[in-house]
Amino acid sequence: MELLVVIGVLLAWLYYYFTANFNYWKEKGVPYLKPVPFFGNLMDIGLHRKTQAEGFRDIYKKLEGHMFGGIFQTRIPMIMFRDPELIKHVLIKDFSHFHDRGMPHDVDNDPISANLVILEGKAWKNLRLTLNPAFNSSKMRILYHLVKECAEDLCKYLDPYAQKGEMVDLRDVLARYATDNISSCAFGVKSNSLRNPHSKFREMGEKIIAPGSWTNMHRLFRYTVPGLLKFFNIKSFSNEVTDFFVNVVKETLDYREENNIERKDFLNLLIQLKKKIDINQFDEFEDKIFNEDIQHLDEDDDEEEQSKILSENKTSINNFQLKENEHTKNGNVTNGHGPTENGKVSSRKKWLDYVVFDENMIAAQVCVFFLGGFETAATSMSFCLYELAQNKDVQRRLREEIDLVLKEHKGVFTYNALEQMEYLDHVVAETLRMYPSLPNLIRTCTKPYTIPGTNVLLEKGTPVIIPIYSIHRDPLYFSDPDRFDPERFTEYNKEKRPQYTYMPFGEGPRICIGLRFGLMQVKLGLAVLVHRFEFDLCEKSKVPLIMDPKKFVMNTIGGLWLRMTPRKVK
Ligand code: HEM
């Protein structure tokens, strides 16, 4: 009897806990969707009945006619911004109110969480400024040869299958190709996943994205009771995954140091940062634009906020301390570069002094490059090949362009040749419109914000959802949106569309840092494949595709099967 009473009280408390907030948006006069207890408005997503993309698209459609609308993730009020002008405010104009993603992290106990995706405020800004040059065009040219090596290996691997006209699960093969690619470029390690599906890198990659994995539990707590993450010491990834990545980085660093090896990859760039060598080949124009966007992170933060950010990011390894030092005191620069205009040092050089790159810090970054790089590239490429198999005229036209450009480059897939392939660019852009790897962007309101043109005040801590998949499939911006049509991306057609209606890599200062690298590996992989092989639907192809509701990055259930044959005419 007593037990029943305890259970009853507990259930009543849980019900109260999960529903007490449900008048939140009504009281603010914000249009909102009626939530259900325990799930809020995301029951279909929470129970894996719908993918994130489809679940949020339902919400987007229900909020039609409104520029924004309130929803609940379990018990937490969130707001969806639908209107492109408002989206521009969140991502760019009013970035000083929305510079974080609101992902809890604990860099003391979870070294991998000190990464660019998760870090907030100044810690994020310092790191981003420091890492930006590692992803500029000149660095991409350096990495190109590694990516090309993997792309050529992919062709060699697939050739016997094509000769026999076999059906191939390209989703799986391309995940292994992308794993090889990113482990080579980020970790400096040849993972050999293409030929060995049980390689350790592949295994770890699968563990990270596997449904029901540690990551999903982390996500659940994050949105319900974030305090429990710290209490139970739940890390971003399982100990096995964290240890694996940290150890690979440490071993590789030691090996390179002992043997005096310098390899042209991301790891090498990070090692240079560790040694305080400025890798700055930063395009000055880009530097200026970026700094204009984020400078208010300095100006606007009040003292209290700054010290909070700093104490949150205080780590045993002293990573993110904003320390006044002899180089920057009184605005004078004495670090060997000489004083610059107005006594100010270029922001890049200044931040380089602030971010301490030790082994854990390097591991956190390459780990997030691995995560950001392998799944996104693999799925984008396989979706593209699927659309090419369905749209044979597009496949033919793409092959013709590749042949034509290669003729000018003596048959070699050079970096410049790839850049010249305009139709390839449209094909990839259209693929990312229909299948953006991340269906939504997320930001957190970092200080109270009045939504422009209204008197709605968003409280600090309110999560904001930007539904990119839903916008990409909105007939208001893309007519007949479920049709694959690369023509949408000619200069003329792009100009006709409102801004901020196409954002597969996000937008603003927190735009994907790996954009260039991601596009390079996707485009090069596709170009070499389409140049050599023909892709067709087969008995095992699923039309339409069945998407996996358990995956965070857009993905299919049961792989993505196509028939491969050698190309017919040369
Ligand atoms: C087709 C490939 C890729 C796609 C579609 C993609 C997409 C995205 C998107 C949508 C975001 C969120 C942007 C925002 O919130 O505004 C993001 C962030 C990020 N991506 Fe990518 N990504 C790709 C490849 C890569 C690669 C190859 C890397 C690393 C080598 C990478 C590393 C990151 C990082 C570190 C962030 C966080 C940036 C920050 O907060 O400053 N991504 N990506």
XYZ file of C-alpha atoms and ligand atoms in Angstrom:
613
model
C 0.000 0.000 0.000
C 2.743 2.416 1.034
C 4.654 1.508 -2.095
C 1.590 2.314 -4.216
C 1.315 5.714 -2.549
C 4.984 6.413 -3.202
C 4.588 5.388 -6.848
C 1.428 7.503 -7.142
C 3.141 10.579 -5.685
C 6.135 10.034 -7.911
C 3.960 9.747 -11.014
C 1.977 12.855 -10.033
C 5.230 14.746 -9.512
C 6.576 13.545 -12.867
C 3.358 14.599 -14.593
C 3.581 18.011 -12.961
C 7.277 18.331 -13.818
C 6.691 17.528 -17.459
C 3.572 19.668 -17.972
C 3.905 22.689 -15.651
C 5.427 24.764 -18.436
C 2.802 24.067 -21.057
C 1.190 27.528 -20.898
C 4.511 29.193 -21.544
C 3.934 30.259 -25.143
C 0.256 31.044 -24.617
C 1.157 33.501 -21.855
C 3.679 35.168 -24.150
C 1.088 35.524 -26.913
C 3.183 33.392 -29.275
C 1.375 31.101 -31.752
C 2.121 27.563 -30.605
C 1.243 23.915 -31.066
C -0.499 22.049 -28.294
C 2.008 19.718 -26.586
C 1.388 16.276 -25.062
C 2.663 15.270 -21.622
C 6.222 13.835 -21.472
C 6.893 14.348 -25.197
C 5.909 17.943 -25.867
C 5.468 18.307 -29.635
C 8.127 15.809 -30.598
C 6.401 12.525 -29.797
C 6.786 11.110 -33.315
C 10.495 11.907 -33.301
C 10.995 10.739 -29.703
C 9.339 7.380 -30.436
C 11.252 7.097 -33.723
C 8.029 7.067 -35.709
C 9.319 9.911 -37.859
C 12.718 11.275 -38.772
C 13.841 14.642 -37.416
C 13.360 16.026 -40.919
C 9.772 14.805 -41.290
C 8.795 15.480 -37.671
C 9.887 19.103 -37.864
C 8.395 19.453 -41.341
C 4.979 18.560 -39.855
C 5.458 21.311 -37.279
C 6.609 23.757 -39.965
C 3.477 23.034 -41.993
C 1.194 23.366 -38.975
C 2.684 26.778 -38.284
C 2.014 27.928 -41.855
C 1.077 31.615 -41.986
C 3.194 32.414 -38.926
C 6.716 33.808 -38.996
C 7.579 31.836 -35.883
C 5.880 29.484 -33.470
C 6.309 27.909 -30.059
C 6.769 24.199 -29.445
C 8.026 22.005 -26.595
C 10.826 19.468 -26.537
C 9.556 17.247 -23.719
C 8.953 20.087 -21.204
C 11.325 22.693 -22.590
C 9.856 25.577 -24.600
C 11.532 26.047 -27.984
C 10.761 28.418 -30.780
C 10.825 27.668 -34.507
C 11.720 30.552 -36.804
C 10.136 30.067 -40.248
C 10.622 33.435 -41.856
C 13.891 33.971 -43.819
C 14.272 37.582 -42.613
C 13.964 36.493 -38.978
C 16.378 33.660 -39.644
C 18.882 36.197 -40.923
C 18.516 38.062 -37.618
C 19.221 34.946 -35.567
C 22.120 33.649 -37.634
C 23.804 36.904 -38.594
C 22.402 40.331 -37.669
C 21.719 39.555 -34.012
C 24.338 36.845 -33.640
C 25.415 38.403 -30.338
C 22.129 37.059 -28.894
C 22.417 33.627 -30.476
C 26.049 32.569 -30.595
C 25.629 29.220 -28.839
C 23.963 25.897 -29.560
C 23.121 25.287 -25.899
C 24.797 21.899 -25.647
C 25.940 21.164 -22.089
C 29.579 20.278 -21.750
C 32.033 19.503 -19.039
C 35.540 19.918 -20.343
C 37.131 18.765 -17.076
C 35.606 15.280 -17.156
C 34.887 15.029 -20.857
C 37.889 16.298 -22.849
C 36.246 15.536 -26.192
C 33.471 18.011 -25.373
C 35.947 20.905 -25.685
C 35.217 20.989 -29.386
C 34.091 23.585 -31.848
C 30.531 22.254 -32.214
C 29.797 22.376 -28.500
C 31.874 25.227 -27.059
C 30.182 28.522 -26.341
C 30.803 32.257 -26.194
C 34.381 33.433 -26.126
C 35.812 29.945 -25.814
C 34.115 29.085 -29.104
C 35.177 32.344 -30.706
C 38.829 31.915 -29.753
C 38.899 28.413 -31.068
C 37.038 29.250 -34.261
C 39.371 32.127 -35.061
C 42.300 29.850 -34.446
C 40.999 26.989 -36.565
C 39.508 28.961 -39.465
C 42.770 29.116 -41.417
C 43.057 25.323 -41.320
C 40.035 25.228 -43.637
C 40.795 28.009 -46.114
C 41.252 27.354 -49.835
C 45.023 27.177 -49.722
C 44.840 24.442 -47.041
C 42.278 22.594 -49.137
C 44.703 22.533 -52.008
C 47.251 20.956 -49.679
C 44.800 18.304 -48.492
C 43.530 17.652 -52.002
C 46.162 15.040 -52.807
C 45.098 12.942 -49.775
C 41.451 13.107 -50.796
C 42.386 12.217 -54.363
C 44.327 9.184 -53.182
C 41.209 7.920 -51.385
C 38.950 8.689 -54.372
C 41.228 6.725 -56.712
C 41.308 3.869 -54.260
C 37.497 3.932 -54.196
C 37.395 3.492 -57.967
C 39.860 0.585 -57.845
C 37.804 -1.048 -55.124
C 34.515 -0.696 -57.028
C 35.827 -1.613 -60.460
C 35.403 -5.428 -60.120
C 31.803 -4.962 -58.963
C 31.067 -2.715 -61.945
C 32.716 -5.166 -64.385
C 30.291 -7.835 -63.196
C 27.329 -5.404 -63.188
C 26.676 -6.117 -59.528
C 24.329 -4.468 -57.072
C 26.259 -2.481 -54.481
C 25.197 -0.946 -51.178
C 26.731 2.434 -51.895
C 25.716 3.841 -48.557
C 28.016 1.336 -46.849
C 30.889 1.594 -49.348
C 30.825 5.388 -49.266
C 30.759 5.452 -45.463
C 33.956 3.396 -45.573
C 35.453 5.667 -48.255
C 34.603 8.758 -46.158
C 36.048 7.106 -43.051
C 39.330 6.497 -44.894
C 39.279 10.031 -46.150
C 38.687 11.778 -42.866
C 40.952 9.502 -40.847
C 43.709 10.200 -43.351
C 43.130 13.979 -43.414
C 42.215 14.532 -39.759
C 44.143 11.867 -37.837
C 46.903 11.219 -40.292
C 46.114 7.510 -40.120
C 45.301 5.132 -42.977
C 42.247 3.367 -41.588
C 41.839 1.029 -44.572
C 38.097 0.808 -43.921
C 37.266 0.419 -47.598
C 38.929 -2.974 -47.750
C 38.425 -3.894 -44.128
C 34.833 -3.155 -43.031
C 35.816 -4.169 -39.481
C 38.561 -1.586 -39.119
C 38.663 0.125 -35.745
C 37.828 3.543 -37.223
C 34.779 2.171 -38.982
C 33.702 0.384 -35.819
C 34.013 3.605 -33.788
C 32.216 5.631 -36.468
C 29.330 3.146 -36.381
C 29.268 3.238 -32.583
C 28.914 6.996 -32.599
C 25.975 7.048 -34.999
C 24.322 3.756 -33.987
C 20.711 4.077 -32.818
C 20.154 3.579 -29.111
C 23.783 4.422 -28.538
C 25.373 6.496 -25.857
C 24.878 9.607 -27.971
C 21.104 9.141 -27.922
C 21.085 8.853 -24.142
C 23.221 11.985 -23.937
C 20.714 13.774 -26.156
C 17.744 12.612 -24.068
C 19.199 13.949 -20.810
C 20.362 17.092 -22.522
C 16.800 18.055 -23.337
C 15.038 16.789 -20.232
C 17.230 17.153 -17.175
C 20.642 18.483 -18.313
C 21.919 18.509 -14.705
C 21.882 14.692 -14.757
C 24.631 14.608 -17.370
C 27.118 15.996 -14.891
C 25.663 14.106 -11.930
C 26.029 10.716 -13.633
C 29.204 11.814 -15.426
C 27.675 11.023 -18.814
C 30.122 12.058 -21.528
C 29.462 13.134 -25.101
C 30.620 9.687 -26.220
C 31.166 6.402 -24.423
C 34.503 5.871 -22.683
C 35.464 3.387 -25.386
C 34.961 5.936 -28.167
C 36.597 8.783 -26.222
C 39.619 6.662 -25.274
C 40.031 5.415 -28.814
C 40.168 8.870 -30.362
C 42.324 10.408 -27.628
C 44.791 7.508 -27.857
C 45.044 7.582 -31.643
C 45.889 11.270 -31.501
C 48.424 10.827 -28.705
C 50.134 7.899 -30.413
C 50.278 9.698 -33.749
C 51.638 12.877 -32.146
C 54.339 10.883 -30.332
C 55.224 8.919 -33.457
C 55.561 12.052 -35.553
C 57.606 13.827 -32.935
C 59.955 10.893 -32.383
C 60.457 10.297 -36.085
C 60.410 13.937 -37.087
C 57.594 13.319 -39.562
C 55.607 16.092 -41.144
C 52.543 15.043 -43.119
C 50.340 17.581 -44.873
C 47.070 17.034 -42.999
C 44.784 18.654 -40.378
C 46.735 17.050 -37.569
C 49.883 18.725 -38.790
C 48.118 22.080 -38.802
C 47.002 21.488 -35.228
C 50.535 20.460 -34.235
C 51.751 23.761 -35.665
C 49.170 25.550 -33.541
C 50.381 23.579 -30.540
C 53.847 24.897 -31.261
C 52.366 28.396 -31.578
C 53.276 28.629 -35.233
C 50.746 30.852 -36.958
C 49.207 28.862 -39.792
C 47.577 32.025 -40.969
C 47.262 32.104 -44.708
C 43.885 33.548 -43.974
C 42.209 35.279 -46.815
C 42.068 38.863 -45.554
C 38.643 39.587 -46.934
C 37.152 36.585 -45.224
C 38.948 37.484 -42.022
C 37.425 40.950 -42.083
C 33.865 39.736 -42.724
C 34.109 37.076 -40.044
C 35.499 39.467 -37.477
C 32.808 42.046 -38.155
C 30.208 39.373 -37.448
C 31.652 38.236 -34.158
C 33.351 41.259 -32.713
C 30.366 41.964 -30.457
C 31.227 38.804 -28.581
C 33.901 41.031 -27.069
C 31.973 44.239 -26.855
C 28.663 42.967 -25.581
C 29.604 40.440 -22.962
C 29.351 41.930 -19.527
C 31.910 41.113 -16.882
C 29.672 38.585 -15.168
C 28.975 36.794 -18.423
C 32.648 36.745 -19.343
C 33.739 35.268 -16.080
C 30.938 32.691 -16.310
C 32.085 31.647 -19.745
C 35.635 31.462 -18.526
C 34.851 29.480 -15.423
C 32.643 27.101 -17.400
C 35.550 26.471 -19.677
C 38.234 26.338 -17.014
C 39.924 23.056 -17.632
C 42.582 21.057 -15.992
C 44.606 21.690 -19.092
C 44.092 25.423 -18.941
C 42.736 25.522 -22.452
C 40.692 28.634 -22.868
C 42.056 31.178 -20.500
C 41.781 34.652 -21.866
C 44.941 35.941 -20.380
C 46.301 39.415 -20.667
C 49.912 39.009 -21.615
C 52.823 41.125 -22.557
C 51.887 40.851 -26.232
C 48.550 42.555 -25.932
C 48.844 44.745 -22.854
C 47.891 48.394 -23.576
C 47.001 47.392 -27.101
C 50.691 47.244 -27.986
C 51.953 44.296 -29.881
C 55.365 43.070 -28.951
C 55.274 39.525 -30.189
C 57.652 40.038 -33.009
C 55.049 41.102 -35.529
C 55.378 44.758 -34.602
C 52.505 47.081 -33.706
C 49.785 47.118 -36.307
C 47.416 49.882 -37.273
C 45.892 51.655 -34.223
C 48.116 49.617 -31.980
C 45.892 46.584 -32.568
C 47.126 43.129 -33.388
C 45.308 41.183 -36.106
C 42.604 39.247 -34.278
C 43.975 35.927 -35.522
C 47.360 36.471 -34.022
C 45.784 37.657 -30.798
C 43.602 34.557 -30.445
C 46.436 32.266 -31.265
C 47.980 33.365 -27.988
C 44.812 32.573 -26.067
C 44.088 29.039 -27.179
C 46.401 26.432 -25.747
C 46.566 23.389 -27.970
C 47.538 20.388 -25.907
C 46.887 16.744 -26.809
C 43.355 16.626 -25.417
C 42.464 19.798 -27.197
C 43.799 18.439 -30.488
C 41.958 15.153 -29.923
C 38.685 17.008 -29.324
C 39.028 18.861 -32.631
C 40.064 15.959 -34.850
C 37.334 13.882 -33.271
C 34.727 16.433 -34.241
C 36.232 16.704 -37.726
C 35.862 12.933 -37.978
C 32.262 13.092 -36.809
C 31.425 16.089 -38.974
C 33.188 14.692 -41.980
C 32.452 11.021 -42.481
C 28.698 10.659 -42.094
C 27.774 13.881 -43.888
C 29.954 13.124 -46.908
C 28.915 9.466 -47.172
C 25.191 10.161 -47.051
C 25.374 13.181 -49.385
C 27.267 11.155 -51.995
C 24.941 8.179 -51.807
C 21.819 10.369 -52.058
C 23.361 12.062 -55.068
C 24.071 8.759 -56.846
C 20.535 7.614 -56.086
C 19.120 10.747 -57.727
C 21.499 10.326 -60.682
C 20.290 6.751 -61.110
C 16.717 8.018 -61.228
C 17.520 10.978 -63.476
C 19.644 9.455 -66.197
C 19.635 12.623 -68.300
C 21.282 14.492 -65.407
C 23.817 11.672 -64.996
C 24.647 11.822 -68.722
C 25.006 15.605 -68.723
C 27.239 15.487 -65.666
C 29.484 12.876 -67.309
C 29.727 15.035 -70.438
C 30.840 18.003 -68.353
C 33.441 15.924 -66.535
C 34.838 14.644 -69.871
C 34.964 18.144 -71.281
C 36.747 19.688 -68.316
C 39.178 16.776 -68.013
C 40.181 17.268 -71.653
C 41.440 20.720 -70.711
C 43.407 19.236 -67.811
C 45.146 16.397 -69.679
C 42.733 13.867 -68.232
C 43.826 14.605 -64.647
C 41.426 15.370 -61.812
C 43.234 18.455 -60.567
C 41.899 20.827 -57.932
C 41.350 23.445 -60.636
C 39.520 20.959 -62.839
C 37.149 20.179 -60.016
C 36.510 23.866 -59.420
C 35.687 24.303 -63.082
C 32.868 21.725 -63.026
C 29.874 24.009 -62.782
C 27.171 21.428 -63.410
C 28.696 19.162 -60.767
C 28.343 22.078 -58.375
C 24.623 22.397 -59.230
C 24.073 18.645 -58.864
C 25.682 18.593 -55.412
C 23.832 21.755 -54.342
C 20.507 20.197 -55.375
C 21.352 16.997 -53.496
C 22.051 18.998 -50.346
C 18.807 20.881 -50.816
C 16.771 17.682 -50.889
C 18.872 15.861 -48.315
C 20.590 18.346 -45.998
C 22.703 16.257 -43.619
C 21.369 18.157 -40.624
C 17.660 18.852 -41.066
C 17.629 21.658 -38.484
C 20.011 24.258 -37.132
C 19.894 25.072 -33.466
C 20.826 28.196 -31.540
C 20.194 29.257 -27.966
C 19.134 32.735 -27.009
C 22.113 33.944 -24.972
C 20.552 37.169 -23.668
C 16.950 38.467 -23.653
C 15.829 39.261 -27.184
C 12.773 40.995 -28.592
C 11.713 39.390 -31.861
C 11.928 42.197 -34.472
C 8.551 43.765 -35.313
C 6.850 42.236 -32.254
C 6.837 42.713 -28.518
C 7.642 39.060 -27.846
C 10.602 38.820 -25.505
C 12.612 35.611 -25.736
C 14.206 34.621 -22.470
C 17.860 33.764 -22.143
C 18.269 30.029 -22.663
C 15.387 29.594 -25.138
C 16.382 27.137 -27.877
C 15.694 28.362 -31.426
C 15.109 25.927 -34.274
C 15.838 26.849 -37.893
C 14.124 24.138 -39.962
C 16.383 23.971 -43.010
C 14.956 20.732 -44.433
C 11.407 22.121 -44.229
C 12.459 25.378 -45.903
C 14.365 23.491 -48.614
C 11.175 21.543 -49.369
C 8.790 24.509 -49.161
C 7.095 25.092 -52.567
C 7.076 28.796 -51.727
C 10.831 28.832 -52.385
C 11.388 25.718 -54.532
C 8.581 24.823 -56.925
C 7.791 21.091 -57.095
C 10.241 20.638 -54.195
C 10.405 16.830 -54.215
C 11.762 16.835 -57.781
C 15.532 16.640 -58.327
C 16.446 19.566 -60.548
C 20.014 20.948 -60.557
C 18.862 23.871 -62.730
C 17.621 25.521 -59.549
C 21.233 26.421 -58.852
C 22.173 28.368 -61.962
C 23.252 31.919 -61.052
C 20.052 33.270 -62.586
C 17.764 30.987 -60.589
C 19.710 31.468 -57.364
C 19.306 35.221 -57.599
C 15.532 34.907 -57.969
C 15.207 33.221 -54.560
C 14.988 35.040 -51.238
C 18.146 34.849 -49.145
C 18.316 32.384 -46.241
C 16.152 29.784 -47.931
C 19.107 27.503 -48.732
C 21.445 26.615 -45.866
C 22.796 23.042 -46.009
C 25.935 24.164 -44.177
C 24.184 26.599 -41.856
C 24.875 30.321 -42.003
C 26.641 33.162 -40.220
C 29.740 32.950 -38.054
C 28.814 29.423 -36.905
C 28.499 28.115 -40.445
C 30.092 24.679 -40.972
C 33.843 25.141 -40.742
C 34.394 22.053 -42.909
C 32.275 23.334 -45.808
C 35.140 23.480 -48.287
C 36.594 20.169 -47.226
C 33.156 18.504 -47.232
C 32.376 19.781 -50.717
C 35.818 18.799 -51.956
C 35.532 15.170 -50.850
C 31.926 14.850 -52.036
C 32.566 16.455 -55.436
C 35.800 14.643 -56.136
C 34.347 11.291 -55.086
C 31.300 11.800 -57.297
C 33.311 13.081 -60.250
C 35.669 10.091 -60.365
C 32.779 7.643 -59.932
C 30.531 9.177 -62.586
C 33.492 9.465 -64.929
C 34.144 5.722 -64.781
C 30.845 4.059 -63.916
C 27.175 4.030 -64.774
C 24.647 3.952 -61.928
C 21.169 2.461 -62.238
C 18.296 1.512 -59.996
C 18.124 -2.217 -59.271
C 15.891 -4.812 -57.584
C 17.251 -3.861 -54.198
C 16.775 -0.092 -54.629
C 14.015 1.400 -52.513
C 11.930 3.954 -54.396
C 11.023 6.114 -52.619
C 13.811 5.871 -50.090
C 12.942 4.794 -46.570
C 14.601 7.171 -44.156
C 15.898 6.054 -40.773
C 14.140 7.841 -37.876
C 16.814 6.692 -35.445
C 19.644 8.547 -37.137
C 20.581 12.128 -36.391
C 22.174 12.789 -39.790
C 19.728 12.049 -42.650
C 20.170 8.412 -43.591
C 18.306 5.464 -45.105
C 17.119 2.167 -43.671
C 18.694 -0.875 -45.300
C 21.499 0.960 -47.093
C 21.250 2.424 -50.563
C 21.550 -0.138 -53.331
C 22.309 0.597 -56.981
C 23.597 -1.434 -59.911
C 27.023 -0.440 -61.167
C 28.434 -1.008 -64.646
C 31.417 0.455 -66.492
C 30.427 3.619 -68.385
C 29.221 2.887 -71.909
C 30.976 5.461 -74.081
C 34.330 7.108 -73.489
C 28.694 17.517 -46.838
C 29.373 17.767 -45.760
C 28.905 18.581 -44.565
C 27.692 19.119 -44.276
C 26.408 19.057 -45.101
C 27.818 19.809 -43.000
C 26.808 20.501 -42.359
C 26.981 21.245 -41.208
C 25.960 22.050 -40.598
C 24.535 22.203 -41.111
C 26.502 22.629 -39.495
C 25.789 23.570 -38.512
C 26.021 25.008 -38.961
C 25.219 26.017 -38.194
O 24.817 25.753 -37.070
O 25.005 27.134 -38.744
C 27.868 22.202 -39.386
C 28.751 22.603 -38.397
C 30.028 22.115 -38.276
N 30.661 21.255 -39.143
Fe 29.924 20.533 -40.869
N 29.104 19.658 -42.558
C 29.801 18.922 -43.485
C 31.131 18.557 -43.421
C 31.986 18.849 -42.384
C 33.368 18.472 -42.322
C 34.104 17.711 -43.406
C 33.862 18.926 -41.127
C 35.251 18.838 -40.560
C 36.304 18.434 -41.192
C 32.776 19.592 -40.446
C 32.886 20.178 -39.208
C 31.906 20.982 -38.645
C 32.111 21.720 -37.402
C 33.359 21.701 -36.522
C 30.932 22.450 -37.179
C 30.670 23.417 -36.026
C 31.139 24.826 -36.431
C 31.002 25.874 -35.337
O 30.135 25.762 -34.482
O 31.794 26.830 -35.356
N 31.656 19.530 -41.234
N 28.148 21.357 -40.446
